[in-house]
Tab-separated table of C-alpha atoms and ligand atoms in Angstrom:
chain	number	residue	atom	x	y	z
A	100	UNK	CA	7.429	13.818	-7.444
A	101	UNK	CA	10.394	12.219	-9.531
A	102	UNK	CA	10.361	9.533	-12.014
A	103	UNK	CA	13.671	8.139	-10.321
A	104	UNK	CA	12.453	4.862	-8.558
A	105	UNK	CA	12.811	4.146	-4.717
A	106	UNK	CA	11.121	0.817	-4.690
A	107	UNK	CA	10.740	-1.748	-7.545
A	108	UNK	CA	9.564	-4.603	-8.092
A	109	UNK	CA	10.216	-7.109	-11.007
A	110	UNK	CA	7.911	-9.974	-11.660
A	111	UNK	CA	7.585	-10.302	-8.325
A	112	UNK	CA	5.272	-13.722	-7.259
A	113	UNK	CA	4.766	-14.656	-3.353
A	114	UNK	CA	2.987	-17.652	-2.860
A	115	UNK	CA	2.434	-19.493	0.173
A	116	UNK	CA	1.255	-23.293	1.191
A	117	UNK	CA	-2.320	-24.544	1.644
A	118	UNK	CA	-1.887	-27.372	4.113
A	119	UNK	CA	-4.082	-29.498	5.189
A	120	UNK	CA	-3.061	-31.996	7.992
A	121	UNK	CA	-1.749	-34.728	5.101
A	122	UNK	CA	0.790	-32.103	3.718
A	123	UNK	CA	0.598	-28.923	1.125
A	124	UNK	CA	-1.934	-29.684	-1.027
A	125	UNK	CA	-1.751	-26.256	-3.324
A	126	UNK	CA	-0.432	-22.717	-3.382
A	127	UNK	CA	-2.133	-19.153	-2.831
A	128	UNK	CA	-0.653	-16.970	-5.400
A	129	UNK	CA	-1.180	-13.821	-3.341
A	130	UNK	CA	1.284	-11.862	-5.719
A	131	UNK	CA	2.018	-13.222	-9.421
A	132	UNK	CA	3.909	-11.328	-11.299
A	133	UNK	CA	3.838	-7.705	-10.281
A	134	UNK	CA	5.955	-5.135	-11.397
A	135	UNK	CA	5.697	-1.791	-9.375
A	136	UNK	CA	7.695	1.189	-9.055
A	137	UNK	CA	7.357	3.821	-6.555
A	138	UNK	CA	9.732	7.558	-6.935
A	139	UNK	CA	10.892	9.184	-4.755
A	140	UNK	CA	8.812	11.449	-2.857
A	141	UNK	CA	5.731	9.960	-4.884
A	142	UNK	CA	2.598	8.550	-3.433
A	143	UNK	CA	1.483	5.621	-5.176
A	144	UNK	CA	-1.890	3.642	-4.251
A	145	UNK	CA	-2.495	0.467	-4.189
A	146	UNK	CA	-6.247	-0.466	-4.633
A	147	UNK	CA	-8.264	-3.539	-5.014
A	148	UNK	CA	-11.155	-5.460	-3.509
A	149	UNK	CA	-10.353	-7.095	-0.197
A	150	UNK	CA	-7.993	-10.724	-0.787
A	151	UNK	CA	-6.350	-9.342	-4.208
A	152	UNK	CA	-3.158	-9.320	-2.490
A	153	UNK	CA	-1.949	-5.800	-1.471
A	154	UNK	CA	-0.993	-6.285	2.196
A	155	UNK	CA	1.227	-8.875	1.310
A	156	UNK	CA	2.807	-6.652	-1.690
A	157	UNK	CA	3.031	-4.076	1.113
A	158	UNK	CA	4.492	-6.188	3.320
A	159	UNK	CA	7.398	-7.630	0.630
A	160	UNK	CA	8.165	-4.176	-0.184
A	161	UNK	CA	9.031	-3.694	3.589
A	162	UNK	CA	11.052	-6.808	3.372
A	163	UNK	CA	9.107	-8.940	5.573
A	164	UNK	CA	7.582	-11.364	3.298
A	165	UNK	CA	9.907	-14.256	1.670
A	166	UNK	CA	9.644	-14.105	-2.141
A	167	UNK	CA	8.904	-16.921	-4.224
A	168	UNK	CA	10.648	-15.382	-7.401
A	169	UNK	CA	11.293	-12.023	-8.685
A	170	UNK	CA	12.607	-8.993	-7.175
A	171	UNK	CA	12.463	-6.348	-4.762
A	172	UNK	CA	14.815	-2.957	-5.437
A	173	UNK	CA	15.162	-0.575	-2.291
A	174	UNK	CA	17.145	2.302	-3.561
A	175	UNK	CA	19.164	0.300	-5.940
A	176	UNK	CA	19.797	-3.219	-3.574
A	177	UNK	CA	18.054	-6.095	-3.860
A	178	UNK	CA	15.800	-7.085	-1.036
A	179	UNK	CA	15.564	-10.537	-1.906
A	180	UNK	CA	19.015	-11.417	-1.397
A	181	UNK	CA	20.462	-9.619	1.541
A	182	UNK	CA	20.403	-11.626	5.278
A	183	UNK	CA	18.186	-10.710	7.862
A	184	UNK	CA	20.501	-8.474	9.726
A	185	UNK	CA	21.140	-6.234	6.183
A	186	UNK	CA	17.732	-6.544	5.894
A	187	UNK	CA	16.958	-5.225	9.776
A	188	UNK	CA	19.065	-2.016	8.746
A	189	UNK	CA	17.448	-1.506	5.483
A	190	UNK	CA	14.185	-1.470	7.342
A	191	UNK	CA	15.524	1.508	9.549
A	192	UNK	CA	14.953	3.452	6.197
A	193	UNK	CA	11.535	2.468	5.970
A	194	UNK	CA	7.801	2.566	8.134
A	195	UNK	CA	4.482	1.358	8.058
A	196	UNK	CA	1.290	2.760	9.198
A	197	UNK	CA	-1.442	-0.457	9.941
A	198	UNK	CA	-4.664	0.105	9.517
A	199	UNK	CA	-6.301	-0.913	13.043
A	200	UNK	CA	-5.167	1.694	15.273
A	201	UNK	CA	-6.709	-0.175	18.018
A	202	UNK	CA	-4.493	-3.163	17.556
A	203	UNK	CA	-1.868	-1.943	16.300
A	204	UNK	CA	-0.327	-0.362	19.542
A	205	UNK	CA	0.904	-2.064	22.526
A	206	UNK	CA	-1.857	-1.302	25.196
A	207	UNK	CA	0.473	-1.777	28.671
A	208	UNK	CA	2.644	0.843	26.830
A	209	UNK	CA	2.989	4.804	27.182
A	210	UNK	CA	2.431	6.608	24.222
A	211	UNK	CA	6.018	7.713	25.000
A	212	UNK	CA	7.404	4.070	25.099
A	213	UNK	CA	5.414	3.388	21.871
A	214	UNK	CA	7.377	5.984	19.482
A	215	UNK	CA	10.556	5.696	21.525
A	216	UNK	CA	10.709	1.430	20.398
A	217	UNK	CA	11.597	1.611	16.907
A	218	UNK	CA	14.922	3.918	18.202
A	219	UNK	CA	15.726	1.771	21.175
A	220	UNK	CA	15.613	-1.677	18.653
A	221	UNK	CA	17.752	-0.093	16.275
A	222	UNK	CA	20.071	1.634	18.875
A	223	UNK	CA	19.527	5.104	17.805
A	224	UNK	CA	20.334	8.269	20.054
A	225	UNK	CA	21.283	8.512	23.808
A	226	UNK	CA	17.943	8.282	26.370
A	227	UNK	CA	18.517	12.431	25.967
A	228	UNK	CA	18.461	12.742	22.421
A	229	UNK	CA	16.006	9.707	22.268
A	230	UNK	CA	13.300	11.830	24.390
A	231	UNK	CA	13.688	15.047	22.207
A	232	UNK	CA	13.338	12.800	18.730
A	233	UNK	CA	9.695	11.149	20.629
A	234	UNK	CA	8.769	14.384	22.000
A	235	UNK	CA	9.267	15.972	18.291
A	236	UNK	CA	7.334	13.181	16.475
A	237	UNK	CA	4.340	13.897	18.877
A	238	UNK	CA	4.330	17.529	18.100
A	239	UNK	CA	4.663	16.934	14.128
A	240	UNK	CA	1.642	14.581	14.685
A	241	UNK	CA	0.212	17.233	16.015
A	242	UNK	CA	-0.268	15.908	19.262
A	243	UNK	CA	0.353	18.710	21.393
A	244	UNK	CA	1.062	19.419	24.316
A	245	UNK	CA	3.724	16.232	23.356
A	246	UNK	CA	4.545	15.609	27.105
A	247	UNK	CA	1.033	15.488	27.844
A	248	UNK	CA	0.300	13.088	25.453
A	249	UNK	CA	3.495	11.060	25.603
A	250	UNK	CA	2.406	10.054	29.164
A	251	UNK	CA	-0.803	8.317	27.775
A	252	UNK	CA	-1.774	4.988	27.394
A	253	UNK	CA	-3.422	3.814	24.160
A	254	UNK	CA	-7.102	2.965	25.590
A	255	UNK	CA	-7.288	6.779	26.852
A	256	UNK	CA	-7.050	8.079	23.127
A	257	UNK	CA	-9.392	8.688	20.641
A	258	UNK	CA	-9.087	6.483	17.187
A	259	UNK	CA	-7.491	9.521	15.257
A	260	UNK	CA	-4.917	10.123	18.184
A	261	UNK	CA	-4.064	6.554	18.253
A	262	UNK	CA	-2.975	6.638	14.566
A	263	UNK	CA	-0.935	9.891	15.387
A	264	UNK	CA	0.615	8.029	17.614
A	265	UNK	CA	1.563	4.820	15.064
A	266	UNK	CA	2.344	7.532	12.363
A	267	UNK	CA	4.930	8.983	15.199
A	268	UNK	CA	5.968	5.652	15.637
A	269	UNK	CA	6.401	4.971	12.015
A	270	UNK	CA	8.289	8.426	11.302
A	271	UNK	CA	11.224	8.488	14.390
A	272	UNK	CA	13.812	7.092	12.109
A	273	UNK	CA	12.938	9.014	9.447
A	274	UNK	CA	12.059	6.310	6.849
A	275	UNK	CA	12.234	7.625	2.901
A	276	UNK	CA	9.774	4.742	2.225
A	277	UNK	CA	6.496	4.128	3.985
A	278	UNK	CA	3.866	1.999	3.919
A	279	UNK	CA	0.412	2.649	5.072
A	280	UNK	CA	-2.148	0.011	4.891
A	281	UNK	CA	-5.734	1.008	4.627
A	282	UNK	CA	-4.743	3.700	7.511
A	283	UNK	CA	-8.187	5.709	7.159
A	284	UNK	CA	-10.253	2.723	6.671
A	285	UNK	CA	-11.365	3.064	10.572
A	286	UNK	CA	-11.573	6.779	11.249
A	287	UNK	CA	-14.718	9.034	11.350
A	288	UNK	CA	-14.861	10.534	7.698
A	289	UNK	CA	-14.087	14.055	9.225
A	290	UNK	CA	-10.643	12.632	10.685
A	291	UNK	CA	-9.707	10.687	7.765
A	292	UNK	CA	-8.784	13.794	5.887
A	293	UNK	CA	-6.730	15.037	8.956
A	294	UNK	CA	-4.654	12.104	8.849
A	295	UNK	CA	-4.555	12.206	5.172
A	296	UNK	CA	-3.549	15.751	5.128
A	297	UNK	CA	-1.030	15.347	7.952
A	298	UNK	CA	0.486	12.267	5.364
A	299	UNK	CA	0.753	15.515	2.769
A	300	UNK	CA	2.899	17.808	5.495
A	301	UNK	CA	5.010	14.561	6.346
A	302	UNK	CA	5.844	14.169	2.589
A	303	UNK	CA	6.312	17.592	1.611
A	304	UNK	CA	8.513	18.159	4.881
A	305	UNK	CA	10.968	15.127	4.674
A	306	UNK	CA	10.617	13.708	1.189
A	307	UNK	CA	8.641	10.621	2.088
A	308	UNK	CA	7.614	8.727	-0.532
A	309	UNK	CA	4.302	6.275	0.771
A	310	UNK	CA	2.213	3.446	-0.521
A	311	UNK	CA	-1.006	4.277	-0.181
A	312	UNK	CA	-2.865	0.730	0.115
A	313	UNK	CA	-6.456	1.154	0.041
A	314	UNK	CA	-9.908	0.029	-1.351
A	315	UNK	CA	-11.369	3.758	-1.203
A	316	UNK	CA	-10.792	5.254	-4.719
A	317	UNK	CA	-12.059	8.791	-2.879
A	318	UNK	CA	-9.224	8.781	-0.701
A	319	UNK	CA	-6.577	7.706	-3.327
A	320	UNK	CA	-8.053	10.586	-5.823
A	321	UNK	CA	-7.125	13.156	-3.043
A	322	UNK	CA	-3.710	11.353	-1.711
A	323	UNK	CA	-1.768	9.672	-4.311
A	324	UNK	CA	-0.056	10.634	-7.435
A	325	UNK	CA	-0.229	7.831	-9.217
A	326	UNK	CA	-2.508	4.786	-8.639
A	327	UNK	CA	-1.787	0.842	-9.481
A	328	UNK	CA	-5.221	-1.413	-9.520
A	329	UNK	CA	-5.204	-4.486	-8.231
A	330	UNK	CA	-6.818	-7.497	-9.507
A	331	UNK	CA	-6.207	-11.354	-8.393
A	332	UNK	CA	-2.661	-11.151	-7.408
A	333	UNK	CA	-1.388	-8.825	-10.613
A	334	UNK	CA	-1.503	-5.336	-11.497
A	335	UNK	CA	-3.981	-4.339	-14.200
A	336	UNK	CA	-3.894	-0.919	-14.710
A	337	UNK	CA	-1.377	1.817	-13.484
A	338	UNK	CA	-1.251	5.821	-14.625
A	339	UNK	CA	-1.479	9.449	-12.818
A	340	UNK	CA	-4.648	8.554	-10.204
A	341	UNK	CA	-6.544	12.008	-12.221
A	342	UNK	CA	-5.885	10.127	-16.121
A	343	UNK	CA	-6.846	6.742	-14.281
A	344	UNK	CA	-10.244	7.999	-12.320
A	345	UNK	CA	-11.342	10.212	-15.292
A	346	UNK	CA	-10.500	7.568	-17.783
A	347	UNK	CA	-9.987	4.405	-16.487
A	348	UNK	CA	-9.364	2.305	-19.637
A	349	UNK	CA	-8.851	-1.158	-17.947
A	350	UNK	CA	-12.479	-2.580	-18.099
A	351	UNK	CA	-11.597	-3.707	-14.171
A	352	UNK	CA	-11.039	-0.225	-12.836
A	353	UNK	CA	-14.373	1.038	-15.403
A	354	UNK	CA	-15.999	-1.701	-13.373
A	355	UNK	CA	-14.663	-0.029	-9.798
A	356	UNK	CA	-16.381	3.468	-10.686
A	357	UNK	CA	-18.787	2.835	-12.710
A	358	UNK	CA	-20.785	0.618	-10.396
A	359	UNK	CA	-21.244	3.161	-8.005
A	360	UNK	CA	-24.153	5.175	-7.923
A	361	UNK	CA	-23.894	7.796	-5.367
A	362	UNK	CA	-25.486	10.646	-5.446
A	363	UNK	CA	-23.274	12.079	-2.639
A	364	UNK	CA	-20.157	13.405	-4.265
A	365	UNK	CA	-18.113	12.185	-1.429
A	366	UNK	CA	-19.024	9.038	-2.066
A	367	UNK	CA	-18.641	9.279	-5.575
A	368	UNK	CA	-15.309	6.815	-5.775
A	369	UNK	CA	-15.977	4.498	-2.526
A	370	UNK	CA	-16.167	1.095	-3.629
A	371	UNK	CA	-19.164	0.277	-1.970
A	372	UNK	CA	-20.321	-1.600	-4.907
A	373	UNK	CA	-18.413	-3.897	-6.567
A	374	UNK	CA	-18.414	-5.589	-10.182
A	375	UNK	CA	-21.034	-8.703	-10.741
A	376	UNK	CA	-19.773	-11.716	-9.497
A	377	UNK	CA	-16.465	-12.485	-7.234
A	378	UNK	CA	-12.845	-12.257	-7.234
A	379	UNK	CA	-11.432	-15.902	-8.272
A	380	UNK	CA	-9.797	-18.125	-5.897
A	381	UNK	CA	-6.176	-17.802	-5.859
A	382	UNK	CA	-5.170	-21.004	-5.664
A	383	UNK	CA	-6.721	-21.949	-8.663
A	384	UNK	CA	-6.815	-18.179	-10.501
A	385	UNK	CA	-8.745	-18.659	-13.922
A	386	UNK	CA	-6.761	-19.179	-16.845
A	387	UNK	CA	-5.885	-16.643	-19.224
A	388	UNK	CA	-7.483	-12.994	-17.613
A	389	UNK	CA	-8.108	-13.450	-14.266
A	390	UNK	CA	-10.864	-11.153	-14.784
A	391	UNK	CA	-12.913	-12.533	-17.709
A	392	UNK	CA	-15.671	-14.558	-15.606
A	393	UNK	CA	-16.367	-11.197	-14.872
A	394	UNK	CA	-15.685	-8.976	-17.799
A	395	UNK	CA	-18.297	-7.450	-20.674
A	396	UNK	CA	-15.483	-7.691	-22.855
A	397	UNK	CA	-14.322	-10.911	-22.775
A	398	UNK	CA	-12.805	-12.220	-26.056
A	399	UNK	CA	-13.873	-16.544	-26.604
A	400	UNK	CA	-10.915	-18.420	-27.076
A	401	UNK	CA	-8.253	-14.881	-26.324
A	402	UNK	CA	-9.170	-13.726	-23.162
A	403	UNK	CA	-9.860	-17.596	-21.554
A	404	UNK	CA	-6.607	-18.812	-23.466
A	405	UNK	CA	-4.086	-15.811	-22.722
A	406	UNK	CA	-2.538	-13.714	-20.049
A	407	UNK	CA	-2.734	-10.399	-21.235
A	408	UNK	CA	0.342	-8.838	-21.252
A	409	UNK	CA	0.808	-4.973	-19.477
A	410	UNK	CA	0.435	-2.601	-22.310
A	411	UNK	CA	1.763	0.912	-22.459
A	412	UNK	CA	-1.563	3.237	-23.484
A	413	UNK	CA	-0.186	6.603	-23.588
A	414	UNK	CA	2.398	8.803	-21.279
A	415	UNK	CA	2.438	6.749	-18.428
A	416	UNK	CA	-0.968	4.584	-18.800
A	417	UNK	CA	-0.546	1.119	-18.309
A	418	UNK	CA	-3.077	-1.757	-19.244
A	419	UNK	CA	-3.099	-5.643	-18.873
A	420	UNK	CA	-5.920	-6.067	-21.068
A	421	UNK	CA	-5.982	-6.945	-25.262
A	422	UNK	CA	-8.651	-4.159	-25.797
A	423	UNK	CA	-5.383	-2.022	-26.038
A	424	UNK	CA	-3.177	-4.069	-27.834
A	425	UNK	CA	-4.346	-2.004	-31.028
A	426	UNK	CA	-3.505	1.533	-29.402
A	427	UNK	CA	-0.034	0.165	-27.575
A	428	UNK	CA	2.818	3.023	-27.983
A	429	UNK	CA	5.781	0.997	-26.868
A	430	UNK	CA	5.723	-2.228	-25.832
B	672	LIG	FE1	-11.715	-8.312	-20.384
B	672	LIG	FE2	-10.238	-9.709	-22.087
B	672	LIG	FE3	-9.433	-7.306	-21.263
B	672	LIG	FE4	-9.429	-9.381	-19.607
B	672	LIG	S1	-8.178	-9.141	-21.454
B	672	LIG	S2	-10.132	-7.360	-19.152
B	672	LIG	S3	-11.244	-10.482	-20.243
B	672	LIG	S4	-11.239	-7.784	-22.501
């Protein structure tokens, strides 16, 4: 891991139309103000309850989502201003892994037509060189023998081989940036720390740096370096994922890991419980914290007036909450 950034973001907000069949009548603020960075060669995860907004985060970073203000940096350039054609060749730097590997791969296609796309749409490598690049994915999957498998059709994998196959797909042009959207979410617990561990090969081999988007702290605590929460469309807490599990100090992430009492120590970080109550609409987001309907620590007339701003808590601990505005190092 570096601290040099790959990806950045800078109070980044995405928003998009609620219409009803009169016109827009309101806005979901899906992202509101994030700032992210991601090194190179880091993992960073994203986690949050379900609707906080980190597929379509994931999806900006990747360029496919239309800001509404703010910024994007990919290795220096600005996402948010380039066409759609600099934008298609940026992309060719970058991947994504979707969670659903049922869905997410084209069943009238081989397994072999499947990795070969992402070369043939950006017109990369002869039909020669463009078999030896899918045959060599397949084998760094670990799908082996490759030609065997490259001759398959999705239905007549298994769910594991089928996300191989899409984290083939997603590593043929040799992105430095990928995303990977709640990629484990589907897989037998056994195979989920294949995949994971084939994530760790792909990274140490190539220099991949990944966003780990998730809502499984157990599976961030093994993969990621560093770990961003989640919360209503902004970031409340970011730090190294061990300082951040150990010690969580936004009341949010306590929230995440304390309310789960599993006596399995696997288990120990799933977020199968969540805190008391439910995430806020966000078209209409509370004002002030987003999370004080739902916070033990909620300050009358502070927390319901204010947005807390992101406070820096230490060497590399982050907090958007005013419990830490007494200990803040550097603004
Ligand atoms: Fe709770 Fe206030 Fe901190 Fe928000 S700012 S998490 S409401 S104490």
């Amino acid at each position: 891991m570096t601290t040099e950034s790959l990806v950045r973001t800078e109070e980044l907000r995405i928003y998009f139309p609620v219409r009803k069949f009169f016109g827009t009548v309101g806005e979901v603020k899906a992202v509101d103000g994030v700032n992210l960075s991601i090194g190179r060669k880091e993992t960073v995860a994203l986690v949050g309850e379900s609707g906080c907004g980190k597929t379509t985060l994931g999806r900006a970073l990747l360029g496919l989502v239309k800001p509404k203000s703010g910024k994007i940096f990919f290795d220096g350039t600005d996402l948010t201003i380039l066409s759609e054609r600099e934008l298609k060749l940026m992309r060719r730097r970058m991947g994504v892994v979707f969670q659903d590997p049922y869905a997410s791969l084209n069943p009238s296609f081989t397994v072999y037509r499947i990795v070969e796309e992402p070369l043939v749409v950006n017109k990369i490598g002869s039909k020669e060189e463009r078999r030896e690049m899918v045959l060599k994915a397949l084998e760094e999957v670990k799908l082996n023998p490759a030609e065997f498998f490259a001759s398959k059709y999705p239905h007549m994998l298994s769910g594991g081989q089928r996300q191989r196959v899409a984290i083939a797909r997603a590593i043929i042009t040799k992105p430095e940036f990928v995303v990977t959207d709640e990629p484990v979410s589907m897989l037998d617990a056994s195979i989920r720390v294949e995949i994971l561990l084939l994530f760790r090969e792909i990274q140490k081999k190539h220099g991949v740096s990944f966003l780990y988007i998730t809502h499984d702290l157990a599976t961030a605590k093994y993969f990621s370096d560093r770990i961003a929460i989640m919360y209503a469309g902004r970031i409340v807490e970011t730090g190294p994922t061990k300082a951040v599990l150990s010690e969580p100090l936004h009341p949010y992430t306590q929230a995440l890991i304390d309310a789960i009492p599993d006596p399995d120590p696997s288990n120990r970080f799933v977020m199968r419980k969540i805190p008391p109550g439910q995430p806020p609409s966000l078209v209409n987001p509370p004002k002030g914290c987003r999370f004080h309907p739902r916070c033990p620590f909620f300050m009358q007339g502070k927390c319901d007036v204010l947005e807390p701003p992101m406070y820096r808590v230490g060497v590399e601990r982050f907090s958007a909450c005013f419990l830490h505005e007494e200990k803040v190092t550097i603004k």
